[in-house]
Coordinates of C-alpha atoms and ligand atoms in Angstrom, one line a residue:
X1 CA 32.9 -3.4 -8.3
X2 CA 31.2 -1.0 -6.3
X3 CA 27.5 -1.8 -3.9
X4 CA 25.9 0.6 -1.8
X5 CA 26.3 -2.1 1.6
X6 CA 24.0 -1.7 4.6
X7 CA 26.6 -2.4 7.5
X8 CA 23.5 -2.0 9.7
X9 CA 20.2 -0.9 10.2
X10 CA 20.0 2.7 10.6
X11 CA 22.3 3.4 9.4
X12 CA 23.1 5.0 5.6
X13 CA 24.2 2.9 3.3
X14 CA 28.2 2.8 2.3
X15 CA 29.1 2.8 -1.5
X16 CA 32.1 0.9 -1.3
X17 CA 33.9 -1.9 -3.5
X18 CA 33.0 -5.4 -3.1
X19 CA 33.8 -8.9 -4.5
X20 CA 31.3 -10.7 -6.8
X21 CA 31.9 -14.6 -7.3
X22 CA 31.2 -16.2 -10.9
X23 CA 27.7 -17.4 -10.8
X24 CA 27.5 -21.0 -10.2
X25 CA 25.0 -23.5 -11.4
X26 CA 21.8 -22.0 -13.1
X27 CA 23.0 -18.6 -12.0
X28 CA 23.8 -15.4 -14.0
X29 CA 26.0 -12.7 -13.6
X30 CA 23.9 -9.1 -15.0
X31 CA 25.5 -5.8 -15.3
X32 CA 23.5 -3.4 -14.0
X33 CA 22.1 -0.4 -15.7
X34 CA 19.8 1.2 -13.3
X35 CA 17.8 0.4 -10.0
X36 CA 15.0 2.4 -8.9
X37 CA 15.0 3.4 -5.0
X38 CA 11.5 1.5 -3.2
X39 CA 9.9 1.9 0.2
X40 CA 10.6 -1.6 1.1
X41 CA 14.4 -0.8 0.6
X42 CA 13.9 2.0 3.1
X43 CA 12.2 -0.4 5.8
X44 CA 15.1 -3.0 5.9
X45 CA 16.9 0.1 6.3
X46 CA 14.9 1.1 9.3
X47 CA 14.7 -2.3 10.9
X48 CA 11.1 -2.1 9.9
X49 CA 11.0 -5.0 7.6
X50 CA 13.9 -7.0 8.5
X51 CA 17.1 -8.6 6.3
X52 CA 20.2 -9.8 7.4
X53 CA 23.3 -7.3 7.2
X54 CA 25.2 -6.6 6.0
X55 CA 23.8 -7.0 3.1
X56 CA 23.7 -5.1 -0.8
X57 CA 19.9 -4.0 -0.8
X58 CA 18.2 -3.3 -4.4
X59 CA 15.3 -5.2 -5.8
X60 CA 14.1 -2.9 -8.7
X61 CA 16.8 -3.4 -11.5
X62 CA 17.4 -4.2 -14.9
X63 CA 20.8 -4.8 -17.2
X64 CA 22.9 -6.7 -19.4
X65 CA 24.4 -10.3 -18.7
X66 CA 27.5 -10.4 -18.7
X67 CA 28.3 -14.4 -18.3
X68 CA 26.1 -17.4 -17.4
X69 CA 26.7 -20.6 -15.0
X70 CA 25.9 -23.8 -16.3
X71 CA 22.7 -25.2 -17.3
X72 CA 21.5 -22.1 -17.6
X73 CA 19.4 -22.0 -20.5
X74 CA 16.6 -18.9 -20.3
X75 CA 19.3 -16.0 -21.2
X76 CA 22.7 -15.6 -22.5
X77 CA 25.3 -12.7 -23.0
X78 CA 24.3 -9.8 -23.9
X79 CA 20.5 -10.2 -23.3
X80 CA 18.8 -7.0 -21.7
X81 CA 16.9 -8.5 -18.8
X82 CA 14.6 -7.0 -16.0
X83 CA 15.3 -8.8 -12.6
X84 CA 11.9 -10.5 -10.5
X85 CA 12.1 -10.7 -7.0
X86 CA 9.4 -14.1 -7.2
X87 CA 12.2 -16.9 -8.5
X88 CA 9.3 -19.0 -9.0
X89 CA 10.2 -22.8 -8.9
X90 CA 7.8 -23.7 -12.6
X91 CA 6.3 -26.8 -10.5
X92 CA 4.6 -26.5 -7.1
X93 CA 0.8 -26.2 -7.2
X94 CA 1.2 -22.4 -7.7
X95 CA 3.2 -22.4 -10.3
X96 CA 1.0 -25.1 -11.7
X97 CA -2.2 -22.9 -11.4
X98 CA -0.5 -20.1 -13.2
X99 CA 0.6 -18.2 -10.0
X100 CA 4.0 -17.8 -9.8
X101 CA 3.8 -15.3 -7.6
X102 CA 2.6 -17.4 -5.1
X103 CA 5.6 -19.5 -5.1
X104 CA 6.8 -19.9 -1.6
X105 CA 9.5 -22.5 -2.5
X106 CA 12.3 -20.0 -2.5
X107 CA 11.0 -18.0 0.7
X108 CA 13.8 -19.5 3.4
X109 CA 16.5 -18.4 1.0
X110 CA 14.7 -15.2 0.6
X111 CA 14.9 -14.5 4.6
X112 CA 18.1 -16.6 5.1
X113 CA 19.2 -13.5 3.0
X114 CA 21.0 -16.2 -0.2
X115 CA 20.7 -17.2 -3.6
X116 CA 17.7 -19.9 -4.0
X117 CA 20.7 -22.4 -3.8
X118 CA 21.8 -21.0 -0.1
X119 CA 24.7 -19.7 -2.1
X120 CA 26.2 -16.1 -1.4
X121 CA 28.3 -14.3 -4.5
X122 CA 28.8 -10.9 -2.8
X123 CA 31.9 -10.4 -0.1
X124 CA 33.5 -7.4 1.5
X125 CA 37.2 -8.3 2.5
X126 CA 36.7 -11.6 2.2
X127 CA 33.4 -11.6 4.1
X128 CA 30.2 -12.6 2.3
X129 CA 27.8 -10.2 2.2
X130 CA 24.2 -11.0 2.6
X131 CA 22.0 -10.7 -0.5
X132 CA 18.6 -9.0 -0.5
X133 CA 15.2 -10.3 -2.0
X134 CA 17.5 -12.6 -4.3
X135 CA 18.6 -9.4 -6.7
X136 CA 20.7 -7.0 -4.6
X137 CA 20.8 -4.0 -7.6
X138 CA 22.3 -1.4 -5.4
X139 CA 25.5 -2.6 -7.1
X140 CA 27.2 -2.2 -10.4
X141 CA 27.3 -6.0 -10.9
X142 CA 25.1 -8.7 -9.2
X143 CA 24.4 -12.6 -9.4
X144 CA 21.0 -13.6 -10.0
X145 CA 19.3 -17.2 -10.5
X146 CA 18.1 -17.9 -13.6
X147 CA 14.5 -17.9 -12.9
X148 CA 15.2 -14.3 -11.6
X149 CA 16.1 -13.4 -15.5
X150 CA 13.0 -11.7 -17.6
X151 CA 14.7 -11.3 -21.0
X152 CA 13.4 -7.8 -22.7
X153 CA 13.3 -6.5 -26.2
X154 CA 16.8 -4.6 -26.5
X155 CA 15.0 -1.1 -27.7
X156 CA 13.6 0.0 -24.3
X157 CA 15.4 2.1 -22.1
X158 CA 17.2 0.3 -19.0
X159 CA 15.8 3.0 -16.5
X160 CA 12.5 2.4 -17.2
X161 CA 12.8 -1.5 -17.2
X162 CA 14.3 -0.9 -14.2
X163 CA 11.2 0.1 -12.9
X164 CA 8.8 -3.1 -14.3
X165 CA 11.0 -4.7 -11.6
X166 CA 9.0 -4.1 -8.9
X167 CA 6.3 -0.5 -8.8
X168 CA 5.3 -1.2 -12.5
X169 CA 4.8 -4.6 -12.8
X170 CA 2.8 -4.3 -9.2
X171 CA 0.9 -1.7 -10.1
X172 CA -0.1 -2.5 -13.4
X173 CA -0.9 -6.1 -12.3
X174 CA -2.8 -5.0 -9.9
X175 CA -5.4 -3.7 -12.3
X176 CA -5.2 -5.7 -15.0
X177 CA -4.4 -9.4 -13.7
X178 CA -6.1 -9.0 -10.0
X179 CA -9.4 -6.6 -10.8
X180 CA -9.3 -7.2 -14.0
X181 CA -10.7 -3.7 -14.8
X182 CA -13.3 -3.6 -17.7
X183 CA -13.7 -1.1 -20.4
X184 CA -15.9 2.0 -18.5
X185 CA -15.5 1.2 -15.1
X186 CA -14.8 3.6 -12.5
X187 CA -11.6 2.9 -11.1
X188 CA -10.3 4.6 -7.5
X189 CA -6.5 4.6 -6.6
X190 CA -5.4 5.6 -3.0
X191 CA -2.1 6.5 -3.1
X192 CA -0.2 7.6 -6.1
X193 CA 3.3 6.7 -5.5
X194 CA 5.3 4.9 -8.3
X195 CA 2.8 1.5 -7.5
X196 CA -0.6 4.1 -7.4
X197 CA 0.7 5.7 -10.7
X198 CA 1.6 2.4 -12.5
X199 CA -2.1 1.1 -11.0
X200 CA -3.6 4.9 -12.7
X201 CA -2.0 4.2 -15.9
X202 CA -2.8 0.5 -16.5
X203 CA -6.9 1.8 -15.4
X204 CA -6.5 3.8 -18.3
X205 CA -5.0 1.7 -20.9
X206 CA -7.7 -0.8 -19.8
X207 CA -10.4 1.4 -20.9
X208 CA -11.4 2.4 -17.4
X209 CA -14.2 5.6 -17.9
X210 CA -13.3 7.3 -14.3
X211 CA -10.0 7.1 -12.9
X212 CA -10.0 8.7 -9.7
X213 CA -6.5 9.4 -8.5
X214 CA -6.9 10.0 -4.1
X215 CA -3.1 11.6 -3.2
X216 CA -2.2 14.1 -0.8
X217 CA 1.0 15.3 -2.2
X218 CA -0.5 18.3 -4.9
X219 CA 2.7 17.4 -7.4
X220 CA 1.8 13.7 -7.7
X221 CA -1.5 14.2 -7.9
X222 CA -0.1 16.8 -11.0
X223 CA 1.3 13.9 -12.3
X224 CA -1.4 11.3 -11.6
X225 CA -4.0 13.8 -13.8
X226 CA -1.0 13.7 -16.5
X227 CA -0.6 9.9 -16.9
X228 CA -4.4 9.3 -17.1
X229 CA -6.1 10.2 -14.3
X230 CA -9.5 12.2 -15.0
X231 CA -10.0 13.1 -11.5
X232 CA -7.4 13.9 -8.9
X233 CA -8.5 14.2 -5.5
X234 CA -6.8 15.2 -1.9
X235 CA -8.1 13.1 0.6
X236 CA -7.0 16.3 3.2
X237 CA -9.9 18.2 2.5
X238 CA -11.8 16.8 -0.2
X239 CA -15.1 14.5 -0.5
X240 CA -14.1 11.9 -2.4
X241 CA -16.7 9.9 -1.8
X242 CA -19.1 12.4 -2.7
X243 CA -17.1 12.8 -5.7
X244 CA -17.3 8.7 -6.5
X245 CA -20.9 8.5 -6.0
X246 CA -21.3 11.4 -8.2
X247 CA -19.6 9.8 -11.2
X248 CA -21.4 6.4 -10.7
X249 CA -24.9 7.0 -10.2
X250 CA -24.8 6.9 -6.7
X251 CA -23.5 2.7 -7.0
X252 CA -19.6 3.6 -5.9
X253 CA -16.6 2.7 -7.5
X254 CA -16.3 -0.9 -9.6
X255 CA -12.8 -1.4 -8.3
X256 CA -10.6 0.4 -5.8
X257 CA -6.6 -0.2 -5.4
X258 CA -5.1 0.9 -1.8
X259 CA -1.8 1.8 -3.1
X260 CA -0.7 3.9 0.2
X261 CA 0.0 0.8 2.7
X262 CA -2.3 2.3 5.0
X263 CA -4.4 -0.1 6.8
X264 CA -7.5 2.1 8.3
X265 CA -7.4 2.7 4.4
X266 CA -8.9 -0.7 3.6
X267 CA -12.2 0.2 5.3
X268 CA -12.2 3.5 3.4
X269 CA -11.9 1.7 0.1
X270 CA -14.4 -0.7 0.8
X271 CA -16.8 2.2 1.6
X272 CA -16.3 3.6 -2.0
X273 CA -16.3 0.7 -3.5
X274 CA -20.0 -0.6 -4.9
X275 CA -22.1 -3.9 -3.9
X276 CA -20.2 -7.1 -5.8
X277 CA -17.0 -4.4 -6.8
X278 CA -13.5 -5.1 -6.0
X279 CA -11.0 -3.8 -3.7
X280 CA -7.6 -4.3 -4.3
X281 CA -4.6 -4.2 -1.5
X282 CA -1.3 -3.8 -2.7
X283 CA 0.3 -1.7 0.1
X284 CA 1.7 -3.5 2.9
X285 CA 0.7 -1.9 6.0
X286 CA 3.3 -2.2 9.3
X287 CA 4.2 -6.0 10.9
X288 CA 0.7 -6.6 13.2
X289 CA -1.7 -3.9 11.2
X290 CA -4.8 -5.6 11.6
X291 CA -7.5 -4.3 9.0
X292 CA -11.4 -4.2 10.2
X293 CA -14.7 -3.8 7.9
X294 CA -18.7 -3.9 8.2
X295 CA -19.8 -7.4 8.5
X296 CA -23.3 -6.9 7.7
X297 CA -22.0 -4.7 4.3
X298 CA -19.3 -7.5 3.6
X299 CA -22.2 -10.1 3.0
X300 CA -25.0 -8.2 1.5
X301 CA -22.8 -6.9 -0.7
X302 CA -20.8 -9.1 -2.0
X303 CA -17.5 -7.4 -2.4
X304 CA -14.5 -8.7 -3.2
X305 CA -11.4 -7.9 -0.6
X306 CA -8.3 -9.0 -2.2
X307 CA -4.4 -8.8 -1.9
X308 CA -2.1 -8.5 -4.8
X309 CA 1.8 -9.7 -4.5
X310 CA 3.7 -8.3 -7.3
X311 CA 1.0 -7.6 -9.7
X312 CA -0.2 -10.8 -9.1
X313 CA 2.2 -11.3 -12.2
X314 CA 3.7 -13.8 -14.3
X315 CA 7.2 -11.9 -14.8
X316 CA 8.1 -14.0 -18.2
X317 CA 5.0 -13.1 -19.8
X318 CA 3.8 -10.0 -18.0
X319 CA 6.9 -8.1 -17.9
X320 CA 8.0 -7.8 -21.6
X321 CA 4.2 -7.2 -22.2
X322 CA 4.1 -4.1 -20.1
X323 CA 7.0 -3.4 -21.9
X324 CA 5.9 -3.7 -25.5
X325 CA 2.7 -0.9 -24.2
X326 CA 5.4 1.2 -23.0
X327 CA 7.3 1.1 -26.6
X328 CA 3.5 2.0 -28.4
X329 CA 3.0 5.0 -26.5
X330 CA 0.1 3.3 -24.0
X331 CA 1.8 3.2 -20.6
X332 CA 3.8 6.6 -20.0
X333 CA 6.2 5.0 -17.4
X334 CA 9.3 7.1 -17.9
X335 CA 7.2 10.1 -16.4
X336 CA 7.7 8.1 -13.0
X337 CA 11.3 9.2 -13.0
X338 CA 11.3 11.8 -11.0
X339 CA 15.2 12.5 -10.3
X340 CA 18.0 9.9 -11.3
X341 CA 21.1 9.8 -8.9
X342 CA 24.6 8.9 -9.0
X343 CA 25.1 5.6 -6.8
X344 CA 27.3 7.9 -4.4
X345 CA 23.7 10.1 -3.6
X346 CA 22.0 7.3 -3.0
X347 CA 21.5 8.9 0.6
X348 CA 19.8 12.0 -0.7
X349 CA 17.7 9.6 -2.7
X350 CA 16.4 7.9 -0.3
X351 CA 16.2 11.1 1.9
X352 CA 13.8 12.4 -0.9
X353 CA 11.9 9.3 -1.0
X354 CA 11.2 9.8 2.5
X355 CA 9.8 12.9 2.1
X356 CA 7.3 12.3 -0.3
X357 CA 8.9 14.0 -2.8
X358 CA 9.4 11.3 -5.5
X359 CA 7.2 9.7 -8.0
X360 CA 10.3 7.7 -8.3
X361 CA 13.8 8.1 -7.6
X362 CA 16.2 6.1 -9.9
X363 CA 20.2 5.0 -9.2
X364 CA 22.0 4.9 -12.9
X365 CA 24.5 2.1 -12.3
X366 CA 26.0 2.0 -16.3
X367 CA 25.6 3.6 -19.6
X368 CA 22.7 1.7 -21.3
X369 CA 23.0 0.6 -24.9
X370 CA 21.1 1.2 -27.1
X371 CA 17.8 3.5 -27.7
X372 CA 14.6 3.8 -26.7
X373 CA 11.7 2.5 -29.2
X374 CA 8.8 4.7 -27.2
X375 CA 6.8 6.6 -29.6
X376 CA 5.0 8.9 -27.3
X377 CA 1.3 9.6 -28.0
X378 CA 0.7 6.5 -29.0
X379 CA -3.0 6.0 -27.2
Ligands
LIG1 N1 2.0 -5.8 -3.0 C1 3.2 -5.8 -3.5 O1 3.7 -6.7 -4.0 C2 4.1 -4.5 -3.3 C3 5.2 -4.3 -4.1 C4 5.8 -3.0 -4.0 C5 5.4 -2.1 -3.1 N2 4.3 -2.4 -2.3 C6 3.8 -1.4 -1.3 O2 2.9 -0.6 -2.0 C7 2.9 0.7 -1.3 C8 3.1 1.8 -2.3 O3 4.5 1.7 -2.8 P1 5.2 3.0 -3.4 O4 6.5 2.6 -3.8 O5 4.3 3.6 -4.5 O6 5.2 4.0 -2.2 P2 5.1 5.6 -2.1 O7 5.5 5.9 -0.7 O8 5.9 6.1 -3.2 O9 3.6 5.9 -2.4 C9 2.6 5.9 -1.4 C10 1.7 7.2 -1.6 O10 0.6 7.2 -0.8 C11 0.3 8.5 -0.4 N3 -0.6 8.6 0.7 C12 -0.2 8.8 2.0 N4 -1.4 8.9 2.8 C13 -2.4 8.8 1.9 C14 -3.8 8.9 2.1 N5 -4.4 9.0 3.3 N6 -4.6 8.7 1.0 C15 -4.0 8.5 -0.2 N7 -2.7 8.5 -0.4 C16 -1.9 8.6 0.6 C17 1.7 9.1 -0.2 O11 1.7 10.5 -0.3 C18 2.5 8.5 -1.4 O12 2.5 9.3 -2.5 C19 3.9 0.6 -0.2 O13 3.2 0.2 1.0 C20 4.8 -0.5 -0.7 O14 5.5 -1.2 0.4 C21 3.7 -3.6 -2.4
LIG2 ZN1 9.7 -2.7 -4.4
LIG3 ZN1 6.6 -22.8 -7.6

C-alpha cells in the first residue's frame, strides 16, 4: 500500500509503497478513507515537536476495518471508525475519574514511536517504519489498537469524521466538556483555525449569546462569522477588548479559548476574560514558552486558567455525539474543508497550511461508502 514516509526531518514527505503486517493481539487493521493535514504534523516535520523517523505521520483519520487481531472485541469488519490519538488504558486513576484523556499509560510507546504493545506494523524494504501518535493516517492502510477504534454511525461522511479525529473533537471539547459554556454567555475564541472554528461552532450550539471570533486572516474570519460567530474581529487593528466589554456590561467575557498556540496570548485572554470566568488553553505554544499573568488579578478575581488535551474528551462517548450534531444540522463541520488533496499533493497541502491559508486541508485516501445523513439548517 502506499504512505506518505518522513525519511527525515525537513524534509517533504515521500509517497511511496510500504508493507503493513496483520494486526496482532487487540489490534485492528482500518482502511483509510481520509486524514486531515494538522499543525502538529508539520512540527515533527520541522523537528519542532519531535518523532522518530522514519516514520508514516497522520493522526486525524477515519475509515473502514478491514480485519481484526484477536481478542479484539470493540469493532469488527466493516465498522466505520474515527481513530483517537489517547489509547486510553479503561483503569488507571484517570480513566477511573472519567478522564481518559489524561491517560499517560500509553505515553513511552507514544514517543518510542510503536503500537501501545511496542509493536511496529509498518516497514519500507524490510525496515520497520516508525509509527506516529499510535495512528499513522498518511497511508492508505494502517494498524491501530483497539482502544484507538471509535465506532461511528455508517451515514456520515468519512472526510468529515476524519476531522473529529483530532481539530473537532478538541475544539468542540474544549467548550463544552472543559468551560462548559452556558446558554448566553459571551464566549471569545483567539484563533480560528480548524480547533478555533470547531471551539466557534460548539459556543453556538451551546447556546452561547456573543461569540466573538479574534483571527487575523480576513477569509477565516469569513468563515468563523458563517459557522456562528456573531462578531468577528482582527486583532491587527481592532479593539477587541473594547469590543468585549461592550457586549458584557463592562464585566468581560465568561469564557475565552486561546486556540492560536500563542503564549503572550494567555495574558491577553485572561485580560478579557471577567472576575470568576474561564480561560481555556488548547494551543500548544513552542518547547520552553513560559506563560506570565497579574498575580494580584489572578486572586481577586478568581479566574479559572485551564488546559484542555483533546477536548478534554472521552472519544467513545464524545466522538459519535459530535457526530450525531453534525448529522442534525447543529455543528456545520464540513465547511472546515477547505481544499481536499490527492495523497501525491500532500506537499502543496501542507505548504498551504503553512501559509495560513486553510481552515483545513484534507488528504482523500479511498472512496467512502456510503452517504452523508446531514440535513443542513437544522439549528
Ligand atoms: N490541546 C490539544 O489537544 C490540541 C490538539 C490539536 C491542536 N492543538 C493546537 O491548537 C492550535 C490550533 O490548531 P489549528 O490546527 O487550528 O491551527 P491553525 O494554524 O489552523 O490555527 C491557528 C490560527 O490562529 C491564528 N492566529 C495567529 N495569530 C493570532 C493572533 N494574534 N490572534 C488570533 N489568532 C491568531 C492563525 O491565523 C490561525 O488561523 C495549535 O497550536 C495546535 O498545535 C492542540
Ligand atoms: Zn492534531
Ligand atoms: Zn488509563
Amino acid at each position: 500500500m502506499r504512505a506518505a514516509v518522513l525519511f527525515q526531518e525537513n524534509h517533504p514527505l515521500e509517497v511511496v509503497e510500504v508493507d503493513l503486517a496483520e494486526p496482532g493481539p487487540g489490534e485492528v487493521r482500518v482502511r483509510l478513507a481520509a486524514t486531515g493535514l494538522c499543525a502538529s504534523d508539520w512540527h515533527t516535520m520541522t523537528g519542532a515537536i519531535p518523532s522518530p523517523t522514519p516514520s508514516v505521520l497522520g493522526h486525524e483519520g477515519a475509515g473502514v476495518v478491514s480485519s481484526v487481531g484477536d481478542g479484539v472485541e470493540r469493532v469488527a469488519p466493516g465498522d466505520h471508525v474515527v481513530l483517537s490519538w489517547v489509547p486510553s488504558c479503561g483503569h488507571c486513576r484517570y480513566c477511573e475519574s472519567g478522564r481518559p484523556n489524561l491517560c499517560a499509560t500509553a505515553t513511552p510507546a507514544l514517543l518510542a514511536g510503536t503500537l501501545v504493545s511496542g509493536a511496529r506494523r509498518l516497514s519500507y524494504r524490510g525496515s520497520p517504519l516508525y509509527h506516529y501518535s499510535f495512528l499513522s493516517t498518511f497511508a492508505e492502510e494502517t494498524v491501530v489498537d483497539e482502544a484507538a477504534c471509535v465506532k461511528i454511525r455508517k451515514d456520515v461522511s468519512l472526510s468529515v469524521a476524519a476531522l473529529v479525529g483530532c481539530a473537532v473533537t478538541t475544539g468542540y471539547g474544549a467548550v463544552v466538556n472543559r468551560a462548559r459554556v452556558e446558554p448566553g454567555s459571551t464566549v471569545v475564541v483567539l484563533g480560528a483555525g480548524g480547533v478555533g472554528l470547531s471551539a466557534v461552532m460548539a459556543a453556538g450550539c451551546s447556546g452561547a449569546r456573543h461569540v466573538l471570533a479574534v483571527e487575523p486572516e480576513f477569509s477565516k474570519r469569513q468563515l468563523a462569522s458563517e459557522v456562528g460567530a456573531t462578531h468577528v474581529v482582527d486583532p491587527g487593528g481592532e479593539d477587541v477588548a473594547g469590543l468585549v466589554r461592550s457586549l458584557s456590561g463592562g464585566e468581560g467575557a465568561d469564557v475565552v479559548i486561546e486556540a492560536a498556540g500563542r503564549p503572550e496570548l494567555v495574558a491577553e485572554a485572561f485580560g478579557l476574560t471577567r472576575r470568576g470566568g474561564t480561560v481555556v488553553c488548547v494551543g500548544v505554544p513552542p518547547v520552553g514558552a513560559v506563560v506570565s499573568l497579574p498575580g494580584p488579578d489572578l486572586v481577586r478575581h478568581e479566574k479559572v486558567v485551564t488546559g484542555s488535551l483533546y477536548g478534554s474528551c472521552r472519544p467513545h462517548s464524545d466522538m459519535p455525539r459530535i457526530l450525531d450534531l453534525y448529522a442534525e444540522g447543529r455543528l456545520p463541520l464540513d465547511r472546515l474543508v477547505t481544499r481536499t488533496y490527492a495523497l501525491e499533493e500532500i506537499n502543496a497541502g501542507f505548504a498551504d497550511l503553512v501559509s495560513g491559508r486553510l481552515a483545513r486541508g484534507v488528504v482523500a485516501l479511498a472512496e467512502a461508502p456510503g452517504g452523508d445523513a446531514r440535513r443542513p439548517g437544522g439549528g
